Amino acid sequence: MSTQPIQIQPLSQPVDIGDEIASFSADVEREIDAHLAKYPVMRSAILPLMFIVQRERGYLDAPGVAYLARRLRLRITDIWEVATFYSMIYTEPVGQYHIQICKTLSCKIMGEPGITDHVCKKLGIKPGETTADGKFTVSLVECLGSCGTAPMFQIGFDYHENLTTAKVDQILDSLT
Ligand code: FES
């Protein structure tokens, strides 16, 4: 039997985000305080606070992450783990319309590759990119919980379901 000590790896690595901490108006601070007051455990407010920081800064940037860590008394890594798990939290800047195309099984079987292709050709970008005018970003994301109406994508908070290329044209043309 081996007597070698077992090396336990940490579940996540520390994240270096620099020294800047975001600041917000008194109104936004009051909104944040109101959310914090709803929860007996401070860290439970992490998602509502992330949405506020994202709304105010356009995406969850490094100073926004530092702010959340300070307000919630959590490690930077704790904030980062949540931010990178949810596709509705953006850790990079996105365009005015963020098109998140579901790439998971039901959508894949029901035609997601053709939809993705069509969206990208129409906008002249690849998944992960933003159009030069900053209007559209296309991302491929995991299941958005609307498998029964596949294929689908989400733009902002709106779901667009049972997509066809004609329907995609209609949706995108209404946004240009
Ligand atoms: S597989 Fe696309 S919404 Fe679930």
Coordinates of N, CA, C and O and ligand atoms in Angstrom, one line a residue:
M1 N 0.8 -1.2 0.0 CA 0.0 0.0 0.0 C 0.9 1.3 0.0 O 1.8 1.3 0.8
S2 N 0.6 2.2 -0.8 CA 1.4 3.4 -1.0 C 1.2 4.4 0.2 O 0.1 4.5 0.8
T3 N 2.3 4.9 0.7 CA 2.2 5.9 1.8 C 2.4 7.3 1.3 O 2.6 8.3 2.1
Q4 N 2.3 7.5 0.0 CA 2.5 8.8 -0.6 C 1.4 9.8 -0.2 O 0.2 9.3 -0.2
P5 N 1.7 11.0 0.3 CA 0.6 11.9 0.6 C -0.2 12.3 -0.6 O 0.3 12.3 -1.7
I6 N -1.5 12.4 -0.4 CA -2.4 12.8 -1.6 C -2.3 14.3 -1.8 O -2.5 15.1 -0.8
Q7 N -2.1 14.7 -3.0 CA -2.1 16.1 -3.4 C -3.6 16.6 -3.6 O -4.2 16.0 -4.5
I8 N -4.1 17.5 -2.9 CA -5.4 18.0 -3.1 C -5.3 19.3 -3.9 O -4.7 20.3 -3.4
Q9 N -5.9 19.3 -5.1 CA -5.8 20.6 -5.9 C -7.0 21.5 -5.5 O -8.1 21.0 -5.3
P10 N -6.8 22.8 -5.4 CA -7.9 23.7 -5.2 C -8.9 23.6 -6.3 O -8.5 23.3 -7.4
L11 N -10.2 23.8 -6.0 CA -11.2 23.7 -7.0 C -11.1 24.8 -8.1 O -11.5 24.6 -9.2
S12 N -10.6 25.9 -7.6 CA -10.5 27.0 -8.6 C -9.2 27.8 -8.3 O -8.7 27.8 -7.2
Q13 N -8.7 28.4 -9.3 CA -7.5 29.2 -9.1 C -7.8 30.6 -8.8 O -8.9 31.1 -9.2
P14 N -6.9 31.3 -8.0 CA -7.2 32.7 -7.7 C -7.2 33.5 -9.0 O -6.6 33.2 -10.0
V15 N -8.1 34.5 -9.0 CA -8.2 35.4 -10.2 C -7.6 36.7 -9.9 O -7.9 37.3 -8.9
D16 N -6.7 37.2 -10.8 CA -6.1 38.5 -10.6 C -6.8 39.5 -11.5 O -6.9 39.4 -12.7
I17 N -7.4 40.5 -10.8 CA -8.3 41.4 -11.6 C -7.8 42.9 -11.4 O -8.5 43.8 -11.8
G18 N -6.6 43.1 -10.9 CA -6.1 44.5 -10.7 C -6.7 45.1 -9.5 O -7.4 44.5 -8.7
D19 N -6.4 46.5 -9.3 CA -6.7 47.2 -8.1 C -8.0 48.1 -8.1 O -8.5 48.5 -7.1
E20 N -8.5 48.3 -9.4 CA -9.6 49.3 -9.5 C -10.9 48.7 -8.9 O -11.2 47.5 -9.2
I21 N -11.7 49.5 -8.2 CA -13.0 49.0 -7.7 C -14.0 50.0 -8.2 O -13.9 51.2 -8.1
A22 N -15.1 49.4 -8.8 CA -16.2 50.2 -9.4 C -16.9 51.0 -8.3 O -16.9 50.6 -7.1
S23 N -17.4 52.2 -8.7 CA -18.3 53.0 -7.7 C -19.6 53.3 -8.4 O -19.6 53.4 -9.7
F24 N -20.6 53.5 -7.7 CA -21.9 53.8 -8.2 C -22.6 55.0 -7.6 O -22.2 55.4 -6.5
S25 N -23.7 55.4 -8.2 CA -24.4 56.6 -7.7 C -25.1 56.2 -6.4 O -25.3 55.0 -6.1
A26 N -25.5 57.2 -5.6 CA -26.2 57.0 -4.4 C -27.5 56.1 -4.6 O -27.9 55.3 -3.8
D27 N -28.2 56.4 -5.8 CA -29.4 55.7 -6.1 C -29.1 54.2 -6.3 O -29.9 53.3 -5.8
V28 N -28.0 53.9 -7.0 CA -27.7 52.5 -7.3 C -27.3 51.8 -5.9 O -27.6 50.7 -5.7
E29 N -26.5 52.6 -5.1 CA -26.1 52.0 -3.8 C -27.4 51.7 -3.0 O -27.4 50.6 -2.3
R30 N -28.4 52.5 -3.0 CA -29.6 52.2 -2.3 C -30.3 51.0 -2.8 O -30.8 50.2 -2.1
E31 N -30.3 50.8 -4.2 CA -30.9 49.6 -4.8 C -30.1 48.4 -4.3 O -30.8 47.4 -4.0
I32 N -28.8 48.5 -4.3 CA -28.0 47.3 -3.8 C -28.3 47.0 -2.3 O -28.5 45.9 -2.0
D33 N -28.4 48.1 -1.5 CA -28.7 47.9 -0.1 C -30.0 47.2 0.1 O -30.2 46.3 0.9
A34 N -31.0 47.6 -0.8 CA -32.4 47.0 -0.7 C -32.3 45.4 -1.0 O -33.0 44.6 -0.3
H35 N -31.5 45.1 -2.0 CA -31.4 43.6 -2.3 C -30.7 42.9 -1.1 O -31.1 41.8 -0.7
L36 N -29.6 43.5 -0.6 CA -28.9 42.9 0.5 C -29.8 42.7 1.7 O -29.6 41.7 2.4
A37 N -30.7 43.6 1.9 CA -31.6 43.5 3.1 C -32.6 42.3 3.0 O -33.2 41.9 4.0
K38 N -32.8 41.8 1.8 CA -33.8 40.7 1.6 C -33.3 39.4 2.1 O -34.0 38.4 2.2
Y39 N -31.9 39.2 2.1 CA -31.4 37.9 2.4 C -30.7 37.8 3.7 O -29.9 38.7 4.1
P40 N -30.9 36.6 4.4 CA -30.3 36.5 5.7 C -28.8 36.2 5.5 O -28.0 36.6 6.4
V41 N -28.4 35.7 4.4 CA -27.0 35.4 4.1 C -26.6 36.3 3.0 O -27.2 36.3 1.9
M42 N -25.6 37.2 3.2 CA -25.2 38.2 2.2 C -24.9 37.6 0.8 O -25.3 38.2 -0.2
R43 N -24.2 36.4 0.7 CA -23.8 35.9 -0.6 C -25.0 35.5 -1.4 O -24.9 35.4 -2.6
S44 N -26.2 35.3 -0.8 CA -27.4 35.0 -1.6 C -27.8 36.1 -2.5 O -28.6 35.9 -3.5
A45 N -27.3 37.3 -2.3 CA -27.7 38.4 -3.2 C -26.8 38.5 -4.4 O -26.8 39.5 -5.1
I46 N -25.9 37.5 -4.6 CA -24.9 37.7 -5.6 C -25.5 37.9 -7.0 O -25.0 38.8 -7.7
L47 N -26.5 37.2 -7.4 CA -27.0 37.3 -8.8 C -27.7 38.7 -9.0 O -27.4 39.4 -9.9
P48 N -28.7 39.1 -8.1 CA -29.3 40.4 -8.3 C -28.2 41.5 -8.3 O -28.3 42.4 -9.1
L49 N -27.2 41.4 -7.5 CA -26.1 42.5 -7.5 C -25.3 42.4 -8.8 O -24.9 43.4 -9.3
M50 N -25.1 41.2 -9.3 CA -24.4 41.1 -10.6 C -25.1 41.7 -11.7 O -24.6 42.4 -12.6
F51 N -26.5 41.5 -11.7 CA -27.3 42.2 -12.7 C -27.2 43.7 -12.7 O -27.2 44.4 -13.7
I52 N -27.2 44.2 -11.5 CA -27.1 45.7 -11.3 C -25.8 46.2 -11.8 O -25.7 47.1 -12.6
V53 N -24.7 45.5 -11.4 CA -23.4 45.9 -11.8 C -23.3 45.8 -13.4 O -22.7 46.7 -14.0
Q54 N -23.8 44.7 -13.9 CA -23.8 44.6 -15.4 C -24.6 45.7 -16.1 O -24.1 46.2 -17.1
R55 N -25.7 45.9 -15.5 CA -26.6 47.0 -16.1 C -25.8 48.3 -16.1 O -25.9 49.1 -17.1
E56 N -25.2 48.6 -15.0 CA -24.5 49.9 -14.9 C -23.3 50.1 -15.7 O -22.9 51.1 -16.2
R57 N -22.5 48.9 -15.9 CA -21.2 49.0 -16.5 C -21.2 48.4 -17.9 O -20.2 48.4 -18.6
G58 N -22.3 47.8 -18.3 CA -22.4 47.2 -19.7 C -22.0 45.7 -19.6 O -22.5 44.9 -20.4
Y59 N -21.2 45.3 -18.8 CA -20.8 43.9 -18.5 C -20.1 43.9 -17.2 O -19.8 44.9 -16.6
L60 N -19.8 42.6 -16.8 CA -19.2 42.5 -15.5 C -17.7 42.6 -15.6 O -17.0 41.6 -15.9
D61 N -17.1 43.8 -15.6 CA -15.7 44.0 -15.8 C -15.0 43.8 -14.4 O -15.6 43.6 -13.4
A62 N -13.6 43.9 -14.5 CA -12.8 43.6 -13.3 C -13.1 44.6 -12.2 O -13.3 44.1 -11.0
P63 N -13.3 45.9 -12.4 CA -13.7 46.7 -11.2 C -15.0 46.3 -10.6 O -15.3 46.5 -9.4
G64 N -15.9 45.9 -11.5 CA -17.3 45.4 -11.0 C -17.1 44.2 -10.2 O -17.8 44.0 -9.2
V65 N -16.3 43.3 -10.6 CA -16.0 42.1 -9.8 C -15.5 42.4 -8.4 O -15.9 41.9 -7.4
A66 N -14.5 43.4 -8.5 CA -13.9 43.8 -7.2 C -14.9 44.4 -6.3 O -14.9 44.2 -5.1
Y67 N -15.8 45.2 -6.8 CA -16.8 45.9 -6.0 C -17.7 44.8 -5.4 O -18.0 44.9 -4.2
L68 N -18.1 43.8 -6.2 CA -19.0 42.8 -5.6 C -18.3 42.0 -4.5 O -19.0 41.6 -3.5
A69 N -17.1 41.7 -4.7 CA -16.3 40.9 -3.7 C -16.3 41.7 -2.4 O -16.5 41.2 -1.3
R70 N -16.1 43.1 -2.5 CA -16.1 43.9 -1.3 C -17.4 44.0 -0.6 O -17.6 43.8 0.5
R71 N -18.5 44.2 -1.5 CA -19.8 44.4 -0.9 C -20.3 43.1 -0.3 O -21.1 43.1 0.7
L72 N -20.0 42.0 -0.9 CA -20.6 40.7 -0.4 C -19.6 40.0 0.5 O -19.9 38.9 1.0
R73 N -18.5 40.6 0.7 CA -17.4 40.0 1.6 C -17.1 38.6 1.1 O -17.1 37.6 1.9
L74 N -16.8 38.5 -0.2 CA -16.5 37.2 -0.7 C -15.1 37.3 -1.4 O -14.6 38.4 -1.6
R75 N -14.5 36.2 -1.8 CA -13.3 36.2 -2.5 C -13.6 36.6 -4.0 O -14.7 36.3 -4.5
I76 N -12.6 37.1 -4.6 CA -12.8 37.4 -6.1 C -13.1 36.1 -6.8 O -14.0 36.1 -7.7
T77 N -12.5 35.1 -6.4 CA -12.7 33.8 -7.1 C -14.2 33.3 -6.9 O -14.8 32.8 -7.9
D78 N -14.8 33.6 -5.8 CA -16.2 33.3 -5.6 C -17.1 34.0 -6.5 O -18.1 33.5 -7.1
I79 N -16.8 35.3 -6.8 CA -17.6 36.1 -7.7 C -17.4 35.6 -9.1 O -18.3 35.4 -9.9
W80 N -16.1 35.3 -9.5 CA -15.8 34.9 -10.8 C -16.4 33.5 -11.2 O -16.9 33.3 -12.3
E81 N -16.5 32.6 -10.2 CA -17.1 31.3 -10.4 C -18.5 31.4 -10.9 O -19.0 30.7 -11.8
V82 N -19.3 32.3 -10.2 CA -20.7 32.5 -10.5 C -20.8 33.2 -11.9 O -21.6 32.9 -12.7
A83 N -20.0 34.3 -12.0 CA -20.1 35.1 -13.3 C -19.8 34.2 -14.5 O -20.5 34.4 -15.5
T84 N -18.9 33.3 -14.4 CA -18.6 32.5 -15.6 C -19.5 31.3 -15.8 O -19.4 30.6 -16.8
F85 N -20.3 31.0 -14.8 CA -21.3 29.9 -14.9 C -22.5 30.2 -15.7 O -23.0 29.5 -16.5
Y86 N -23.0 31.4 -15.5 CA -24.3 31.8 -16.1 C -24.1 32.6 -17.4 O -23.4 33.6 -17.4
S87 N -24.8 32.2 -18.5 CA -24.6 32.8 -19.7 C -25.3 34.2 -19.8 O -25.0 35.0 -20.7
M88 N -26.2 34.5 -18.8 CA -26.8 35.9 -18.8 C -25.9 36.9 -18.1 O -26.2 38.1 -18.1
I89 N -24.8 36.4 -17.6 CA -23.8 37.4 -17.0 C -22.7 37.5 -18.0 O -22.1 36.5 -18.4
Y90 N -22.4 38.7 -18.5 CA -21.4 38.9 -19.5 C -20.0 39.3 -18.9 O -20.0 40.3 -18.2
T91 N -19.0 38.6 -19.2 CA -17.7 38.9 -18.6 C -16.8 39.6 -19.7 O -15.7 39.9 -19.5
E92 N -17.4 39.9 -20.9 CA -16.8 40.6 -21.9 C -17.8 41.6 -22.4 O -19.0 41.4 -22.3
P93 N -17.4 42.7 -23.0 CA -18.4 43.7 -23.6 C -19.2 43.0 -24.7 O -18.7 42.1 -25.4
V94 N -20.5 43.3 -24.8 CA -21.4 42.8 -25.8 C -22.1 43.9 -26.5 O -22.1 45.1 -26.0
G95 N -22.6 43.6 -27.7 CA -23.3 44.6 -28.5 C -24.6 45.0 -27.9 O -25.1 44.4 -26.9
Q96 N -25.3 46.0 -28.6 CA -26.6 46.4 -28.1 C -27.6 45.2 -28.0 O -28.4 45.1 -27.1
Y97 N -27.5 44.3 -29.0 CA -28.3 43.1 -29.0 C -27.4 41.9 -28.9 O -26.6 41.7 -29.8
H98 N -27.6 41.2 -27.8 CA -26.7 40.0 -27.6 C -27.6 38.8 -28.0 O -28.5 38.4 -27.3
I99 N -27.2 38.1 -29.1 CA -27.9 37.0 -29.6 C -27.2 35.7 -29.0 O -26.1 35.4 -29.4
Q100 N -27.9 35.0 -28.1 CA -27.4 33.8 -27.5 C -28.1 32.6 -28.1 O -29.3 32.4 -27.8
I101 N -27.4 31.9 -29.0 CA -28.0 30.8 -29.7 C -27.8 29.5 -28.8 O -26.6 29.2 -28.5
C102 N -28.9 28.8 -28.5 CA -28.7 27.5 -27.8 C -28.1 26.5 -28.7 O -28.6 26.3 -29.8
K103 N -27.0 25.9 -28.2 CA -26.3 24.9 -29.1 C -26.4 23.5 -28.5 O -25.7 22.5 -28.9
T104 N -27.3 23.3 -27.5 CA -27.4 22.0 -26.8 C -28.4 21.0 -27.6 O -28.9 21.4 -28.6
L105 N -28.4 19.8 -27.2 CA -29.0 18.7 -28.0 C -30.3 18.9 -28.7 O -30.3 18.8 -30.0
S106 N -31.3 19.3 -28.0 CA -32.6 19.5 -28.8 C -32.5 20.5 -29.9 O -33.0 20.3 -31.0
C107 N -31.9 21.6 -29.5 CA -31.7 22.7 -30.6 C -30.8 22.2 -31.7 O -31.0 22.5 -32.8
K108 N -29.7 21.5 -31.3 CA -28.8 21.0 -32.3 C -29.5 20.1 -33.3 O -29.4 20.2 -34.5
I109 N -30.3 19.2 -32.7 CA -31.1 18.2 -33.6 C -32.1 18.9 -34.5 O -32.3 18.6 -35.6
M110 N -32.7 20.0 -33.9 CA -33.8 20.7 -34.6 C -33.3 21.8 -35.6 O -34.1 22.6 -36.1
G111 N -32.0 21.9 -35.8 CA -31.5 22.8 -36.8 C -30.6 23.9 -36.4 O -30.4 24.9 -37.1
E112 N -30.1 23.9 -35.1 CA -29.3 25.0 -34.6 C -28.1 25.3 -35.6 O -27.8 26.5 -35.8
P113 N -27.4 24.3 -36.1 CA -26.2 24.7 -37.0 C -26.6 25.6 -38.1 O -25.9 26.6 -38.5
G114 N -27.8 25.3 -38.8 CA -28.3 26.1 -39.9 C -28.7 27.5 -39.4 O -28.4 28.5 -40.1
I115 N -29.3 27.6 -38.3 CA -29.7 28.9 -37.7 C -28.4 29.7 -37.4 O -28.3 30.9 -37.8
T116 N -27.4 29.1 -36.7 CA -26.2 29.8 -36.4 C -25.5 30.3 -37.7 O -25.1 31.5 -37.7
D117 N -25.5 29.4 -38.6 CA -24.8 29.8 -39.9 C -25.5 31.0 -40.5 O -24.9 32.0 -41.0
H118 N -26.9 30.9 -40.5 CA -27.7 32.0 -41.1 C -27.5 33.3 -40.4 O -27.2 34.4 -41.1
V119 N -27.5 33.3 -39.1 CA -27.3 34.5 -38.3 C -26.0 35.1 -38.6 O -25.8 36.3 -38.8
C120 N -25.0 34.3 -38.5 CA -23.6 34.7 -38.7 C -23.4 35.3 -40.1 O -22.7 36.4 -40.2
K121 N -23.9 34.6 -41.1 CA -23.7 35.1 -42.5 C -24.4 36.5 -42.6 O -23.9 37.4 -43.2
K122 N -25.6 36.6 -42.1 CA -26.4 37.8 -42.2 C -25.7 39.0 -41.5 O -25.7 40.1 -42.0
L123 N -25.1 38.7 -40.4 CA -24.4 39.8 -39.6 C -22.9 40.0 -40.0 O -22.3 41.0 -39.6
G124 N -22.4 39.0 -40.7 CA -21.0 39.1 -41.1 C -20.0 38.9 -40.0 O -18.9 39.4 -40.0
I125 N -20.4 38.1 -39.0 CA -19.5 37.8 -37.9 C -19.6 36.3 -37.5 O -20.4 35.6 -38.0
K126 N -18.6 35.9 -36.6 CA -18.6 34.5 -36.2 C -19.1 34.5 -34.7 O -19.1 35.5 -34.1
P127 N -19.5 33.3 -34.2 CA -19.9 33.2 -32.8 C -18.7 33.8 -31.9 O -17.6 33.5 -32.2
G128 N -19.1 34.6 -30.9 CA -18.1 35.2 -30.1 C -17.7 36.6 -30.5 O -16.9 37.3 -29.8
E129 N -18.2 37.0 -31.7 CA -17.8 38.3 -32.2 C -18.9 39.3 -32.1 O -20.1 38.9 -32.0
T130 N -18.6 40.6 -32.3 CA -19.5 41.7 -32.3 C -19.4 42.5 -33.6 O -18.3 42.6 -34.1
T131 N -20.5 42.9 -34.2 CA -20.5 43.6 -35.4 C -19.7 45.0 -35.2 O -19.6 45.5 -34.1
A132 N -19.1 45.5 -36.3 CA -18.2 46.7 -36.2 C -19.0 47.9 -35.6 O -18.4 48.7 -35.0
D133 N -20.3 47.9 -35.9 CA -21.1 49.1 -35.4 C -21.5 48.9 -33.9 O -22.2 49.7 -33.3
G134 N -21.1 47.7 -33.3 CA -21.4 47.5 -31.9 C -22.8 47.1 -31.6 O -23.3 47.1 -30.5
K135 N -23.6 46.8 -32.7 CA -25.0 46.5 -32.5 C -25.3 45.1 -32.1 O -26.2 44.9 -31.3
F136 N -24.6 44.1 -32.7 CA -25.0 42.7 -32.5 C -23.7 41.9 -32.0 O -22.7 42.1 -32.6
T137 N -24.0 41.1 -31.0 CA -23.0 40.1 -30.6 C -23.7 38.7 -30.7 O -24.8 38.6 -30.4
V138 N -22.9 37.7 -31.3 CA -23.5 36.4 -31.3 C -22.7 35.5 -30.4 O -21.4 35.5 -30.5
S139 N -23.4 34.7 -29.6 CA -22.7 33.7 -28.7 C -23.5 32.4 -28.8 O -24.7 32.4 -29.1
L140 N -22.7 31.3 -28.7 CA -23.3 30.0 -28.6 C -23.4 29.6 -27.1 O -22.3 29.7 -26.4
V141 N -24.5 29.2 -26.6 CA -24.6 28.9 -25.2 C -25.3 27.6 -24.9 O -25.9 27.0 -25.9
E142 N -25.2 27.1 -23.7 CA -25.8 25.8 -23.4 C -27.3 26.0 -23.2 O -27.8 27.1 -23.1
C143 N -28.0 24.9 -23.0 CA -29.5 24.9 -22.9 C -30.1 26.0 -22.2 O -29.7 26.3 -21.1
L144 N -31.0 26.7 -22.8 CA -31.7 27.8 -22.2 C -33.1 27.4 -21.6 O -33.9 28.3 -21.3
G145 N -33.3 26.1 -21.6 CA -34.5 25.6 -20.9 C -35.8 25.8 -21.7 O -36.9 25.8 -21.2
S146 N -35.6 25.9 -23.0 CA -36.8 26.0 -23.9 C -36.7 24.9 -25.0 O -37.0 25.1 -26.2
C147 N -36.3 23.7 -24.6 CA -36.0 22.6 -25.5 C -37.2 22.2 -26.3 O -37.1 21.7 -27.5
G148 N -38.4 22.3 -25.8 CA -39.6 21.9 -26.5 C -40.0 22.8 -27.7 O -40.8 22.5 -28.5
T149 N -39.3 24.0 -27.7 CA -39.6 24.9 -28.9 C -38.3 25.2 -29.6 O -38.0 26.3 -30.1
A150 N -37.4 24.1 -29.7 CA -36.1 24.2 -30.4 C -36.4 24.3 -31.9 O -37.4 23.8 -32.4
P151 N -35.5 24.9 -32.6 CA -34.3 25.7 -32.2 C -34.7 27.1 -31.7 O -35.7 27.6 -32.2
M152 N -33.9 27.6 -30.8 CA -34.2 28.9 -30.2 C -33.0 29.7 -29.9 O -31.9 29.2 -29.8
F153 N -33.2 31.0 -29.8 CA -32.1 31.9 -29.3 C -32.8 32.9 -28.4 O -34.0 33.1 -28.4
Q154 N -31.9 33.6 -27.6 CA -32.3 34.6 -26.7 C -31.6 35.9 -27.1 O -30.5 35.9 -27.4
I155 N -32.4 37.0 -27.2 CA -31.8 38.3 -27.4 C -32.2 39.2 -26.2 O -33.4 39.4 -26.0
G156 N -31.2 39.6 -25.4 CA -31.5 40.3 -24.2 C -32.2 39.3 -23.3 O -31.8 38.2 -23.1
F157 N -33.4 39.7 -22.8 CA -34.2 38.8 -22.0 C -35.3 38.1 -22.8 O -36.2 37.4 -22.2
D158 N -35.4 38.4 -24.1 CA -36.5 37.8 -24.9 C -36.1 36.5 -25.6 O -35.0 36.4 -26.2
Y159 N -37.0 35.5 -25.4 CA -36.8 34.2 -26.1 C -37.5 34.2 -27.5 O -38.6 34.7 -27.6
H160 N -36.8 33.7 -28.5 CA -37.3 33.5 -29.8 C -37.3 32.1 -30.2 O -36.2 31.5 -30.2
E161 N -38.4 31.4 -30.4 CA -38.5 30.0 -30.5 C -39.0 29.5 -31.8 O -39.5 30.2 -32.6
N162 N -38.8 28.1 -32.0 CA -39.2 27.5 -33.2 C -38.6 28.3 -34.4 O -39.3 28.6 -35.4
L163 N -37.4 28.5 -34.4 CA -36.7 29.4 -35.4 C -36.6 28.7 -36.7 O -36.4 27.5 -36.8
T164 N -36.8 29.5 -37.7 CA -36.5 29.1 -39.1 C -35.7 30.3 -39.7 O -35.6 31.3 -39.0
T165 N -35.1 30.1 -40.8 CA -34.3 31.2 -41.4 C -35.1 32.4 -41.7 O -34.7 33.5 -41.5
A166 N -36.4 32.1 -42.1 CA -37.3 33.2 -42.4 C -37.6 34.0 -41.2 O -37.7 35.2 -41.2
K167 N -37.8 33.3 -40.1 CA -38.1 33.9 -38.8 C -36.9 34.7 -38.3 O -37.1 35.8 -37.7
V168 N -35.8 34.2 -38.5 CA -34.5 34.9 -38.1 C -34.4 36.2 -38.8 O -34.2 37.2 -38.2
D169 N -34.7 36.1 -40.1 CA -34.6 37.4 -40.9 C -35.6 38.4 -40.4 O -35.2 39.6 -40.2
Q170 N -36.8 38.0 -40.1 CA -37.8 38.9 -39.6 C -37.4 39.5 -38.3 O -37.5 40.7 -38.1
I171 N -36.8 38.7 -37.4 CA -36.4 39.2 -36.1 C -35.2 40.2 -36.2 O -35.3 41.3 -35.7
L172 N -34.2 39.8 -37.0 CA -33.1 40.7 -37.1 C -33.4 41.9 -37.9 O -32.9 43.0 -37.5
D173 N -34.2 41.8 -38.9 CA -34.6 43.0 -39.7 C -35.3 44.0 -38.8 O -35.2 45.2 -39.0
S174 N -36.1 43.5 -37.9 CA -36.9 44.4 -37.0 C -35.9 45.2 -36.0 O -36.3 46.1 -35.4
L175 N -34.7 44.7 -35.9 CA -33.7 45.3 -35.0 C -32.8 46.3 -35.7 O -32.0 46.9 -35.0
T176 N -32.8 46.2 -37.0 CA -31.7 47.1 -37.7 C -32.3 48.4 -38.1 O -33.5 48.7 -38.0
Ligands
FES1 S1 -31.6 22.3 -25.9 FE1 -32.0 24.4 -26.6 S2 -33.2 25.2 -25.1 FE2 -32.7 23.2 -24.3

